[in-house]
């Protein structure tokens, strides 16, 4: 288990993002690892600018995730991992610490799935919408695209490799961000294409409140990545929050305990990012590697 903890920030706001948990980091060339670091840094700066200007945690996590969705390196938005049929089906969720949430699953038309999830939260009585139509998205003033927009040659090659068993496992690359703003409001957002070679219609933990994404004021905000079925069965994000809330344990101890109780018995790999109500930050994963970015008080840190 790898755990990184940053104490409460002097500014009162804090942001941490992830770009997925996986293995085989040693297979990344220097150049590739540099590109991931650049993508993570740009996304961090987009969200940090919102928070530094006094903006909301919700705006910050959406701005951060939007950047990562637009970056074809990550498994979200353009460049998402593909289903067994070669299609992209996007899932995303946002949640604010006051208990509101919105999510979409199997979305094929929203250029930025995170914004569609936010619209579900703000514009509908629903929490989770499956496959919103192009008309619905346009009605929300969201940018829409044809499904081919999400496909990249690298992901098509990855799918062939997995299907031909050239590649056994694979890096995941799901993205997420959690933040606390200067007013003490918490928010979490997560976005993914799911697992490479998943069957069409399969939905993982990402858009499920309490499994892949969770926020509660006074407790913390959490975004997960990894083998979605284990996160669903272990209700992982909510389990971490419950440990903090009811047992009064620090966030890093809560993450460690949840990974031990819910992921390890299922032989599942993954990682979590969290920000506490005190603006401390935690990154934890039991996978060999996890992409992440945050400020440690002195400098911007990226994990690739
Ligand atoms: N948790 C995501 C899913 O199962 C995949 C990932 O995080 O890489 O859909």
PDB file of C-alpha atoms in Angstrom, residues 1-302:
ATOM      1  CA  UNK A   1       0.000   0.000   0.000  1.00  0.00           C
ATOM      2  CA  UNK A   2       1.375   3.415  -0.976  1.00  0.00           C
ATOM      3  CA  UNK A   3       0.103   6.352   1.076  1.00  0.00           C
ATOM      4  CA  UNK A   4       0.927  10.049   0.718  1.00  0.00           C
ATOM      5  CA  UNK A   5      -0.396  12.644   3.116  1.00  0.00           C
ATOM      6  CA  UNK A   6      -0.196  16.444   2.974  1.00  0.00           C
ATOM      7  CA  UNK A   7      -1.201  18.411   6.100  1.00  0.00           C
ATOM      8  CA  UNK A   8      -3.856  21.175   5.968  1.00  0.00           C
ATOM      9  CA  UNK A   9      -3.022  23.979   3.558  1.00  0.00           C
ATOM     10  CA  UNK A  10      -2.201  27.507   4.715  1.00  0.00           C
ATOM     11  CA  UNK A  11      -4.544  29.029   2.111  1.00  0.00           C
ATOM     12  CA  UNK A  12      -7.579  27.053   3.297  1.00  0.00           C
ATOM     13  CA  UNK A  13      -8.243  25.560  -0.141  1.00  0.00           C
ATOM     14  CA  UNK A  14      -6.793  22.344  -1.489  1.00  0.00           C
ATOM     15  CA  UNK A  15      -7.037  20.257  -4.654  1.00  0.00           C
ATOM     16  CA  UNK A  16      -5.797  16.816  -5.569  1.00  0.00           C
ATOM     17  CA  UNK A  17      -6.425  14.947  -8.801  1.00  0.00           C
ATOM     18  CA  UNK A  18      -5.757  11.501 -10.177  1.00  0.00           C
ATOM     19  CA  UNK A  19      -5.230  10.115 -13.644  1.00  0.00           C
ATOM     20  CA  UNK A  20      -5.875   6.468 -12.819  1.00  0.00           C
ATOM     21  CA  UNK A  21      -4.201   3.637 -10.965  1.00  0.00           C
ATOM     22  CA  UNK A  22      -2.494   0.733 -12.623  1.00  0.00           C
ATOM     23  CA  UNK A  23       0.644  -1.278 -13.051  1.00  0.00           C
ATOM     24  CA  UNK A  24       3.592  -1.413 -15.353  1.00  0.00           C
ATOM     25  CA  UNK A  25       4.809   2.123 -14.724  1.00  0.00           C
ATOM     26  CA  UNK A  26       8.255   0.897 -15.689  1.00  0.00           C
ATOM     27  CA  UNK A  27       6.967   0.419 -19.228  1.00  0.00           C
ATOM     28  CA  UNK A  28       6.432   4.150 -19.680  1.00  0.00           C
ATOM     29  CA  UNK A  29       9.228   5.781 -21.648  1.00  0.00           C
ATOM     30  CA  UNK A  30      10.687   8.999 -20.262  1.00  0.00           C
ATOM     31  CA  UNK A  31       8.877  10.895 -22.973  1.00  0.00           C
ATOM     32  CA  UNK A  32       5.536   9.276 -22.139  1.00  0.00           C
ATOM     33  CA  UNK A  33       5.964   9.896 -18.461  1.00  0.00           C
ATOM     34  CA  UNK A  34       6.756  13.549 -19.271  1.00  0.00           C
ATOM     35  CA  UNK A  35       3.542  13.873 -21.265  1.00  0.00           C
ATOM     36  CA  UNK A  36       1.484  12.442 -18.414  1.00  0.00           C
ATOM     37  CA  UNK A  37       3.172  14.833 -15.976  1.00  0.00           C
ATOM     38  CA  UNK A  38       2.357  17.755 -18.291  1.00  0.00           C
ATOM     39  CA  UNK A  39      -1.290  16.702 -18.530  1.00  0.00           C
ATOM     40  CA  UNK A  40      -1.590  16.325 -14.769  1.00  0.00           C
ATOM     41  CA  UNK A  41       0.077  19.694 -14.183  1.00  0.00           C
ATOM     42  CA  UNK A  42      -2.189  21.522 -16.650  1.00  0.00           C
ATOM     43  CA  UNK A  43      -5.255  19.978 -15.025  1.00  0.00           C
ATOM     44  CA  UNK A  44      -4.043  20.884 -11.538  1.00  0.00           C
ATOM     45  CA  UNK A  45      -3.411  24.485 -12.579  1.00  0.00           C
ATOM     46  CA  UNK A  46      -6.885  24.771 -14.146  1.00  0.00           C
ATOM     47  CA  UNK A  47      -8.561  23.774 -10.877  1.00  0.00           C
ATOM     48  CA  UNK A  48      -6.153  25.660  -8.636  1.00  0.00           C
ATOM     49  CA  UNK A  49      -6.841  28.891 -10.555  1.00  0.00           C
ATOM     50  CA  UNK A  50     -10.542  28.559  -9.707  1.00  0.00           C
ATOM     51  CA  UNK A  51      -9.853  27.974  -6.007  1.00  0.00           C
ATOM     52  CA  UNK A  52      -7.184  30.672  -5.714  1.00  0.00           C
ATOM     53  CA  UNK A  53      -9.682  33.185  -7.142  1.00  0.00           C
ATOM     54  CA  UNK A  54     -12.196  32.250  -4.426  1.00  0.00           C
ATOM     55  CA  UNK A  55     -14.236  29.951  -6.703  1.00  0.00           C
ATOM     56  CA  UNK A  56     -16.171  26.910  -5.559  1.00  0.00           C
ATOM     57  CA  UNK A  57     -14.821  23.426  -5.032  1.00  0.00           C
ATOM     58  CA  UNK A  58     -17.431  22.199  -7.537  1.00  0.00           C
ATOM     59  CA  UNK A  59     -16.208  24.552 -10.274  1.00  0.00           C
ATOM     60  CA  UNK A  60     -12.617  23.554  -9.488  1.00  0.00           C
ATOM     61  CA  UNK A  61     -13.120  19.789  -9.751  1.00  0.00           C
ATOM     62  CA  UNK A  62     -15.131  20.222 -12.966  1.00  0.00           C
ATOM     63  CA  UNK A  63     -12.429  22.438 -14.520  1.00  0.00           C
ATOM     64  CA  UNK A  64      -9.753  19.916 -13.543  1.00  0.00           C
ATOM     65  CA  UNK A  65     -11.607  16.894 -14.875  1.00  0.00           C
ATOM     66  CA  UNK A  66     -12.542  18.729 -18.086  1.00  0.00           C
ATOM     67  CA  UNK A  67      -8.816  19.164 -18.841  1.00  0.00           C
ATOM     68  CA  UNK A  68      -8.107  15.501 -18.270  1.00  0.00           C
ATOM     69  CA  UNK A  69     -11.106  14.460 -20.401  1.00  0.00           C
ATOM     70  CA  UNK A  70      -9.786  16.582 -23.271  1.00  0.00           C
ATOM     71  CA  UNK A  71      -6.310  15.034 -22.964  1.00  0.00           C
ATOM     72  CA  UNK A  72      -6.255  11.835 -25.077  1.00  0.00           C
ATOM     73  CA  UNK A  73      -3.677  10.227 -22.787  1.00  0.00           C
ATOM     74  CA  UNK A  74      -6.219   9.647 -20.043  1.00  0.00           C
ATOM     75  CA  UNK A  75      -9.086   7.165 -19.934  1.00  0.00           C
ATOM     76  CA  UNK A  76     -11.880   9.727 -19.889  1.00  0.00           C
ATOM     77  CA  UNK A  77     -13.507  11.811 -22.610  1.00  0.00           C
ATOM     78  CA  UNK A  78     -11.402  11.710 -25.791  1.00  0.00           C
ATOM     79  CA  UNK A  79      -8.977   8.809 -25.533  1.00  0.00           C
ATOM     80  CA  UNK A  80     -11.222   6.750 -23.259  1.00  0.00           C
ATOM     81  CA  UNK A  81     -10.684   3.002 -23.002  1.00  0.00           C
ATOM     82  CA  UNK A  82     -12.874   1.102 -25.471  1.00  0.00           C
ATOM     83  CA  UNK A  83     -15.490  -1.585 -25.018  1.00  0.00           C
ATOM     84  CA  UNK A  84     -15.103  -5.043 -26.565  1.00  0.00           C
ATOM     85  CA  UNK A  85     -17.116  -3.723 -29.516  1.00  0.00           C
ATOM     86  CA  UNK A  86     -14.672  -0.847 -30.040  1.00  0.00           C
ATOM     87  CA  UNK A  87     -17.046   1.847 -28.826  1.00  0.00           C
ATOM     88  CA  UNK A  88     -16.547   4.468 -26.128  1.00  0.00           C
ATOM     89  CA  UNK A  89     -19.117   4.587 -23.326  1.00  0.00           C
ATOM     90  CA  UNK A  90     -18.388   7.323 -20.818  1.00  0.00           C
ATOM     91  CA  UNK A  91     -19.342   7.448 -17.153  1.00  0.00           C
ATOM     92  CA  UNK A  92     -18.976  10.435 -14.818  1.00  0.00           C
ATOM     93  CA  UNK A  93     -20.167  11.656 -11.438  1.00  0.00           C
ATOM     94  CA  UNK A  94     -20.008  14.856  -9.414  1.00  0.00           C
ATOM     95  CA  UNK A  95     -20.934  15.265  -5.772  1.00  0.00           C
ATOM     96  CA  UNK A  96     -20.875  18.241  -3.436  1.00  0.00           C
ATOM     97  CA  UNK A  97     -20.391  18.087   0.313  1.00  0.00           C
ATOM     98  CA  UNK A  98     -23.922  19.359   0.952  1.00  0.00           C
ATOM     99  CA  UNK A  99     -25.168  15.992  -0.292  1.00  0.00           C
ATOM    100  CA  UNK A 100     -26.109  16.713  -3.919  1.00  0.00           C
ATOM    101  CA  UNK A 101     -24.937  14.435  -6.722  1.00  0.00           C
ATOM    102  CA  UNK A 102     -25.346  13.881 -10.443  1.00  0.00           C
ATOM    103  CA  UNK A 103     -24.044  11.180 -12.757  1.00  0.00           C
ATOM    104  CA  UNK A 104     -24.240   9.800 -16.271  1.00  0.00           C
ATOM    105  CA  UNK A 105     -23.399   6.344 -17.568  1.00  0.00           C
ATOM    106  CA  UNK A 106     -22.812   4.920 -21.046  1.00  0.00           C
ATOM    107  CA  UNK A 107     -22.794   8.433 -22.494  1.00  0.00           C
ATOM    108  CA  UNK A 108     -21.754   8.668 -26.158  1.00  0.00           C
ATOM    109  CA  UNK A 109     -22.329  12.287 -27.046  1.00  0.00           C
ATOM    110  CA  UNK A 110     -21.183  14.697 -24.317  1.00  0.00           C
ATOM    111  CA  UNK A 111     -17.780  16.074 -25.210  1.00  0.00           C
ATOM    112  CA  UNK A 112     -17.161  16.479 -21.468  1.00  0.00           C
ATOM    113  CA  UNK A 113     -19.027  13.841 -19.479  1.00  0.00           C
ATOM    114  CA  UNK A 114     -18.253  15.649 -16.203  1.00  0.00           C
ATOM    115  CA  UNK A 115     -20.339  18.620 -17.318  1.00  0.00           C
ATOM    116  CA  UNK A 116     -23.214  16.313 -18.238  1.00  0.00           C
ATOM    117  CA  UNK A 117     -23.047  14.784 -14.747  1.00  0.00           C
ATOM    118  CA  UNK A 118     -23.200  18.261 -13.258  1.00  0.00           C
ATOM    119  CA  UNK A 119     -26.254  19.108 -15.386  1.00  0.00           C
ATOM    120  CA  UNK A 120     -28.015  15.994 -14.093  1.00  0.00           C
ATOM    121  CA  UNK A 121     -27.364  17.300 -10.581  1.00  0.00           C
ATOM    122  CA  UNK A 122     -28.406  20.873 -11.283  1.00  0.00           C
ATOM    123  CA  UNK A 123     -31.125  20.546 -13.927  1.00  0.00           C
ATOM    124  CA  UNK A 124     -33.000  17.333 -13.156  1.00  0.00           C
ATOM    125  CA  UNK A 125     -34.574  15.604 -10.168  1.00  0.00           C
ATOM    126  CA  UNK A 126     -32.533  12.491 -11.079  1.00  0.00           C
ATOM    127  CA  UNK A 127     -29.125  11.474  -9.746  1.00  0.00           C
ATOM    128  CA  UNK A 128     -28.073   9.035 -12.499  1.00  0.00           C
ATOM    129  CA  UNK A 129     -29.027   9.147 -16.181  1.00  0.00           C
ATOM    130  CA  UNK A 130     -28.074   6.429 -18.658  1.00  0.00           C
ATOM    131  CA  UNK A 131     -27.061   7.344 -22.216  1.00  0.00           C
ATOM    132  CA  UNK A 132     -28.452  10.891 -22.417  1.00  0.00           C
ATOM    133  CA  UNK A 133     -29.434  11.763 -25.993  1.00  0.00           C
ATOM    134  CA  UNK A 134     -27.669  14.403 -28.063  1.00  0.00           C
ATOM    135  CA  UNK A 135     -30.865  16.490 -27.926  1.00  0.00           C
ATOM    136  CA  UNK A 136     -30.919  16.373 -24.146  1.00  0.00           C
ATOM    137  CA  UNK A 137     -27.281  17.463 -23.942  1.00  0.00           C
ATOM    138  CA  UNK A 138     -27.795  20.278 -26.440  1.00  0.00           C
ATOM    139  CA  UNK A 139     -30.794  21.397 -24.405  1.00  0.00           C
ATOM    140  CA  UNK A 140     -28.410  21.815 -21.478  1.00  0.00           C
ATOM    141  CA  UNK A 141     -26.109  23.962 -23.654  1.00  0.00           C
ATOM    142  CA  UNK A 142     -23.384  21.330 -23.553  1.00  0.00           C
ATOM    143  CA  UNK A 143     -20.918  20.685 -26.369  1.00  0.00           C
ATOM    144  CA  UNK A 144     -21.832  17.475 -28.172  1.00  0.00           C
ATOM    145  CA  UNK A 145     -19.764  15.251 -30.446  1.00  0.00           C
ATOM    146  CA  UNK A 146     -20.237  12.207 -32.640  1.00  0.00           C
ATOM    147  CA  UNK A 147     -19.153   8.961 -30.938  1.00  0.00           C
ATOM    148  CA  UNK A 148     -16.073   8.723 -33.220  1.00  0.00           C
ATOM    149  CA  UNK A 149     -14.625  11.815 -31.500  1.00  0.00           C
ATOM    150  CA  UNK A 150     -13.651   9.716 -28.477  1.00  0.00           C
ATOM    151  CA  UNK A 151     -11.751   7.037 -30.445  1.00  0.00           C
ATOM    152  CA  UNK A 152      -7.980   7.311 -30.714  1.00  0.00           C
ATOM    153  CA  UNK A 153      -5.542   5.012 -32.578  1.00  0.00           C
ATOM    154  CA  UNK A 154      -3.693   4.339 -29.296  1.00  0.00           C
ATOM    155  CA  UNK A 155      -6.847   3.051 -27.591  1.00  0.00           C
ATOM    156  CA  UNK A 156      -7.805   1.000 -30.657  1.00  0.00           C
ATOM    157  CA  UNK A 157      -4.364  -0.593 -30.558  1.00  0.00           C
ATOM    158  CA  UNK A 158      -4.686  -1.180 -26.806  1.00  0.00           C
ATOM    159  CA  UNK A 159      -8.016  -2.939 -27.364  1.00  0.00           C
ATOM    160  CA  UNK A 160      -6.482  -5.177 -30.070  1.00  0.00           C
ATOM    161  CA  UNK A 161      -3.571  -5.980 -27.749  1.00  0.00           C
ATOM    162  CA  UNK A 162      -5.887  -6.928 -24.908  1.00  0.00           C
ATOM    163  CA  UNK A 163      -8.135  -8.982 -27.209  1.00  0.00           C
ATOM    164  CA  UNK A 164      -5.112 -10.749 -28.778  1.00  0.00           C
ATOM    165  CA  UNK A 165      -3.728 -11.261 -25.251  1.00  0.00           C
ATOM    166  CA  UNK A 166      -0.520  -9.427 -26.151  1.00  0.00           C
ATOM    167  CA  UNK A 167      -1.243  -7.284 -23.133  1.00  0.00           C
ATOM    168  CA  UNK A 168      -2.637  -8.953 -20.039  1.00  0.00           C
ATOM    169  CA  UNK A 169      -3.420  -6.101 -17.731  1.00  0.00           C
ATOM    170  CA  UNK A 170      -3.333  -2.481 -18.692  1.00  0.00           C
ATOM    171  CA  UNK A 171      -2.954   0.937 -17.227  1.00  0.00           C
ATOM    172  CA  UNK A 172      -6.308   2.361 -16.332  1.00  0.00           C
ATOM    173  CA  UNK A 173      -6.199   6.152 -16.617  1.00  0.00           C
ATOM    174  CA  UNK A 174      -9.597   7.051 -15.195  1.00  0.00           C
ATOM    175  CA  UNK A 175      -9.552  10.618 -13.885  1.00  0.00           C
ATOM    176  CA  UNK A 176     -10.880  12.370 -10.815  1.00  0.00           C
ATOM    177  CA  UNK A 177     -10.481  15.425  -8.620  1.00  0.00           C
ATOM    178  CA  UNK A 178     -11.457  16.399  -5.095  1.00  0.00           C
ATOM    179  CA  UNK A 179     -11.278  19.866  -3.571  1.00  0.00           C
ATOM    180  CA  UNK A 180     -12.139  22.085  -0.652  1.00  0.00           C
ATOM    181  CA  UNK A 181     -12.650  25.799  -1.261  1.00  0.00           C
ATOM    182  CA  UNK A 182     -11.943  28.762   1.010  1.00  0.00           C
ATOM    183  CA  UNK A 183     -15.505  28.575   2.301  1.00  0.00           C
ATOM    184  CA  UNK A 184     -14.930  24.990   3.443  1.00  0.00           C
ATOM    185  CA  UNK A 185     -17.170  23.439   0.770  1.00  0.00           C
ATOM    186  CA  UNK A 186     -16.115  20.022  -0.525  1.00  0.00           C
ATOM    187  CA  UNK A 187     -16.622  18.459  -3.959  1.00  0.00           C
ATOM    188  CA  UNK A 188     -15.590  15.343  -5.855  1.00  0.00           C
ATOM    189  CA  UNK A 189     -15.717  14.442  -9.558  1.00  0.00           C
ATOM    190  CA  UNK A 190     -14.703  11.266 -11.401  1.00  0.00           C
ATOM    191  CA  UNK A 191     -14.821  10.422 -15.118  1.00  0.00           C
ATOM    192  CA  UNK A 192     -13.939   7.275 -17.078  1.00  0.00           C
ATOM    193  CA  UNK A 193     -14.325   5.142 -20.169  1.00  0.00           C
ATOM    194  CA  UNK A 194     -14.377   2.111 -17.864  1.00  0.00           C
ATOM    195  CA  UNK A 195     -12.190  -0.971 -18.249  1.00  0.00           C
ATOM    196  CA  UNK A 196     -10.569  -1.820 -21.592  1.00  0.00           C
ATOM    197  CA  UNK A 197     -12.522  -4.539 -23.426  1.00  0.00           C
ATOM    198  CA  UNK A 198     -15.531  -4.293 -21.094  1.00  0.00           C
ATOM    199  CA  UNK A 199     -18.809  -5.438 -22.576  1.00  0.00           C
ATOM    200  CA  UNK A 200     -21.094  -2.705 -23.853  1.00  0.00           C
ATOM    201  CA  UNK A 201     -23.482  -1.658 -21.099  1.00  0.00           C
ATOM    202  CA  UNK A 202     -21.086  -2.529 -18.281  1.00  0.00           C
ATOM    203  CA  UNK A 203     -21.003   0.277 -15.705  1.00  0.00           C
ATOM    204  CA  UNK A 204     -18.311   0.439 -13.049  1.00  0.00           C
ATOM    205  CA  UNK A 205     -17.982   2.325  -9.785  1.00  0.00           C
ATOM    206  CA  UNK A 206     -17.206   5.766 -11.236  1.00  0.00           C
ATOM    207  CA  UNK A 207     -20.772   7.100 -11.658  1.00  0.00           C
ATOM    208  CA  UNK A 208     -22.120   5.359  -8.563  1.00  0.00           C
ATOM    209  CA  UNK A 209     -22.416   7.658  -5.566  1.00  0.00           C
ATOM    210  CA  UNK A 210     -20.566   6.163  -2.606  1.00  0.00           C
ATOM    211  CA  UNK A 211     -18.649   3.617  -4.703  1.00  0.00           C
ATOM    212  CA  UNK A 212     -16.300   5.650  -6.920  1.00  0.00           C
ATOM    213  CA  UNK A 213     -17.214   9.180  -5.870  1.00  0.00           C
ATOM    214  CA  UNK A 214     -18.355  10.721  -2.589  1.00  0.00           C
ATOM    215  CA  UNK A 215     -18.339  14.054  -0.735  1.00  0.00           C
ATOM    216  CA  UNK A 216     -19.707  15.145   2.595  1.00  0.00           C
ATOM    217  CA  UNK A 217     -19.077  18.486   4.273  1.00  0.00           C
ATOM    218  CA  UNK A 218     -17.337  18.104   7.610  1.00  0.00           C
ATOM    219  CA  UNK A 219     -15.926  14.718   6.550  1.00  0.00           C
ATOM    220  CA  UNK A 220     -14.166  14.768   3.179  1.00  0.00           C
ATOM    221  CA  UNK A 221     -14.354  14.244  -0.567  1.00  0.00           C
ATOM    222  CA  UNK A 222     -13.124  11.058  -2.249  1.00  0.00           C
ATOM    223  CA  UNK A 223     -12.562   9.907  -5.835  1.00  0.00           C
ATOM    224  CA  UNK A 224     -11.551   6.342  -6.712  1.00  0.00           C
ATOM    225  CA  UNK A 225      -9.960   4.458  -9.579  1.00  0.00           C
ATOM    226  CA  UNK A 226      -9.249   0.812 -10.198  1.00  0.00           C
ATOM    227  CA  UNK A 227     -11.134  -2.420 -10.670  1.00  0.00           C
ATOM    228  CA  UNK A 228     -14.655  -1.050 -10.531  1.00  0.00           C
ATOM    229  CA  UNK A 229     -16.499  -4.189  -9.455  1.00  0.00           C
ATOM    230  CA  UNK A 230     -14.548  -4.343  -6.173  1.00  0.00           C
ATOM    231  CA  UNK A 231     -15.178  -0.651  -5.529  1.00  0.00           C
ATOM    232  CA  UNK A 232     -18.885  -1.238  -6.140  1.00  0.00           C
ATOM    233  CA  UNK A 233     -19.091  -4.309  -3.923  1.00  0.00           C
ATOM    234  CA  UNK A 234     -17.078  -2.617  -1.190  1.00  0.00           C
ATOM    235  CA  UNK A 235     -18.901   0.742  -1.548  1.00  0.00           C
ATOM    236  CA  UNK A 236     -15.374   2.039  -1.151  1.00  0.00           C
ATOM    237  CA  UNK A 237     -15.679   5.844  -1.172  1.00  0.00           C
ATOM    238  CA  UNK A 238     -18.568   5.801   1.308  1.00  0.00           C
ATOM    239  CA  UNK A 239     -16.727   3.259   3.478  1.00  0.00           C
ATOM    240  CA  UNK A 240     -13.748   5.605   3.779  1.00  0.00           C
ATOM    241  CA  UNK A 241     -16.029   8.525   4.681  1.00  0.00           C
ATOM    242  CA  UNK A 242     -17.892   6.402   7.238  1.00  0.00           C
ATOM    243  CA  UNK A 243     -14.646   5.485   8.983  1.00  0.00           C
ATOM    244  CA  UNK A 244     -13.718   9.165   9.252  1.00  0.00           C
ATOM    245  CA  UNK A 245     -17.209  10.173  10.305  1.00  0.00           C
ATOM    246  CA  UNK A 246     -18.097   7.463  12.798  1.00  0.00           C
ATOM    247  CA  UNK A 247     -14.737   6.214  14.031  1.00  0.00           C
ATOM    248  CA  UNK A 248     -13.053   9.603  13.999  1.00  0.00           C
ATOM    249  CA  UNK A 249      -9.925   8.173  12.348  1.00  0.00           C
ATOM    250  CA  UNK A 250      -7.738  10.358  10.114  1.00  0.00           C
ATOM    251  CA  UNK A 251      -8.352  10.114   6.357  1.00  0.00           C
ATOM    252  CA  UNK A 252      -5.104   8.265   5.600  1.00  0.00           C
ATOM    253  CA  UNK A 253      -5.848   5.593   8.221  1.00  0.00           C
ATOM    254  CA  UNK A 254      -9.402   5.305   6.884  1.00  0.00           C
ATOM    255  CA  UNK A 255      -8.152   4.742   3.323  1.00  0.00           C
ATOM    256  CA  UNK A 256      -5.631   2.163   4.466  1.00  0.00           C
ATOM    257  CA  UNK A 257      -8.306   0.284   6.440  1.00  0.00           C
ATOM    258  CA  UNK A 258     -10.826   0.350   3.584  1.00  0.00           C
ATOM    259  CA  UNK A 259      -8.283  -0.895   1.048  1.00  0.00           C
ATOM    260  CA  UNK A 260      -7.371  -3.724   3.438  1.00  0.00           C
ATOM    261  CA  UNK A 261     -11.005  -4.600   4.164  1.00  0.00           C
ATOM    262  CA  UNK A 262     -12.611  -4.167   0.740  1.00  0.00           C
ATOM    263  CA  UNK A 263     -10.016  -4.341  -2.045  1.00  0.00           C
ATOM    264  CA  UNK A 264      -7.435  -6.817  -0.838  1.00  0.00           C
ATOM    265  CA  UNK A 265      -9.838  -9.679  -0.027  1.00  0.00           C
ATOM    266  CA  UNK A 266     -11.181  -9.247  -3.571  1.00  0.00           C
ATOM    267  CA  UNK A 267      -7.631  -9.252  -5.002  1.00  0.00           C
ATOM    268  CA  UNK A 268      -8.458  -5.896  -6.549  1.00  0.00           C
ATOM    269  CA  UNK A 269      -6.099  -3.099  -7.438  1.00  0.00           C
ATOM    270  CA  UNK A 270      -6.794   0.566  -7.314  1.00  0.00           C
ATOM    271  CA  UNK A 271      -6.333   3.885  -5.650  1.00  0.00           C
ATOM    272  CA  UNK A 272      -8.109   6.782  -4.001  1.00  0.00           C
ATOM    273  CA  UNK A 273      -7.593  10.485  -3.579  1.00  0.00           C
ATOM    274  CA  UNK A 274      -9.181  12.419  -0.749  1.00  0.00           C
ATOM    275  CA  UNK A 275      -9.327  15.851   0.758  1.00  0.00           C
ATOM    276  CA  UNK A 276     -10.401  16.175   4.374  1.00  0.00           C
ATOM    277  CA  UNK A 277     -12.622  18.840   5.922  1.00  0.00           C
ATOM    278  CA  UNK A 278      -9.396  20.288   7.401  1.00  0.00           C
ATOM    279  CA  UNK A 279      -7.960  20.662   3.832  1.00  0.00           C
ATOM    280  CA  UNK A 280      -5.415  17.863   4.292  1.00  0.00           C
ATOM    281  CA  UNK A 281      -4.830  15.631   1.274  1.00  0.00           C
ATOM    282  CA  UNK A 282      -4.317  11.891   0.881  1.00  0.00           C
ATOM    283  CA  UNK A 283      -3.312   9.784  -2.120  1.00  0.00           C
ATOM    284  CA  UNK A 284      -3.425   6.030  -1.507  1.00  0.00           C
ATOM    285  CA  UNK A 285      -3.100   3.036  -3.821  1.00  0.00           C
ATOM    286  CA  UNK A 286      -2.321  -0.656  -3.668  1.00  0.00           C
ATOM    287  CA  UNK A 287      -1.500  -0.725  -7.396  1.00  0.00           C
ATOM    288  CA  UNK A 288       2.146  -0.359  -8.402  1.00  0.00           C
ATOM    289  CA  UNK A 289       1.463   3.130  -9.739  1.00  0.00           C
ATOM    290  CA  UNK A 290      -1.090   5.903  -9.725  1.00  0.00           C
ATOM    291  CA  UNK A 291      -1.097   9.184 -11.613  1.00  0.00           C
ATOM    292  CA  UNK A 292      -1.804  12.109  -9.292  1.00  0.00           C
ATOM    293  CA  UNK A 293      -1.054  15.801  -8.748  1.00  0.00           C
ATOM    294  CA  UNK A 294      -1.305  18.061  -5.711  1.00  0.00           C
ATOM    295  CA  UNK A 295       0.562  20.824  -3.916  1.00  0.00           C
ATOM    296  CA  UNK A 296       2.580  19.727  -0.905  1.00  0.00           C
ATOM    297  CA  UNK A 297       2.927  23.237   0.583  1.00  0.00           C
ATOM    298  CA  UNK A 298       6.254  23.875  -1.161  1.00  0.00           C
ATOM    299  CA  UNK A 299       5.722  22.756  -4.704  1.00  0.00           C
ATOM    300  CA  UNK A 300       3.446  21.043  -7.181  1.00  0.00           C
ATOM    301  CA  UNK A 301       3.978  17.287  -6.994  1.00  0.00           C
ATOM    302  CA  UNK A 302       3.061  14.892  -9.810  1.00  0.00           C
TER     303      UNK A 302
END
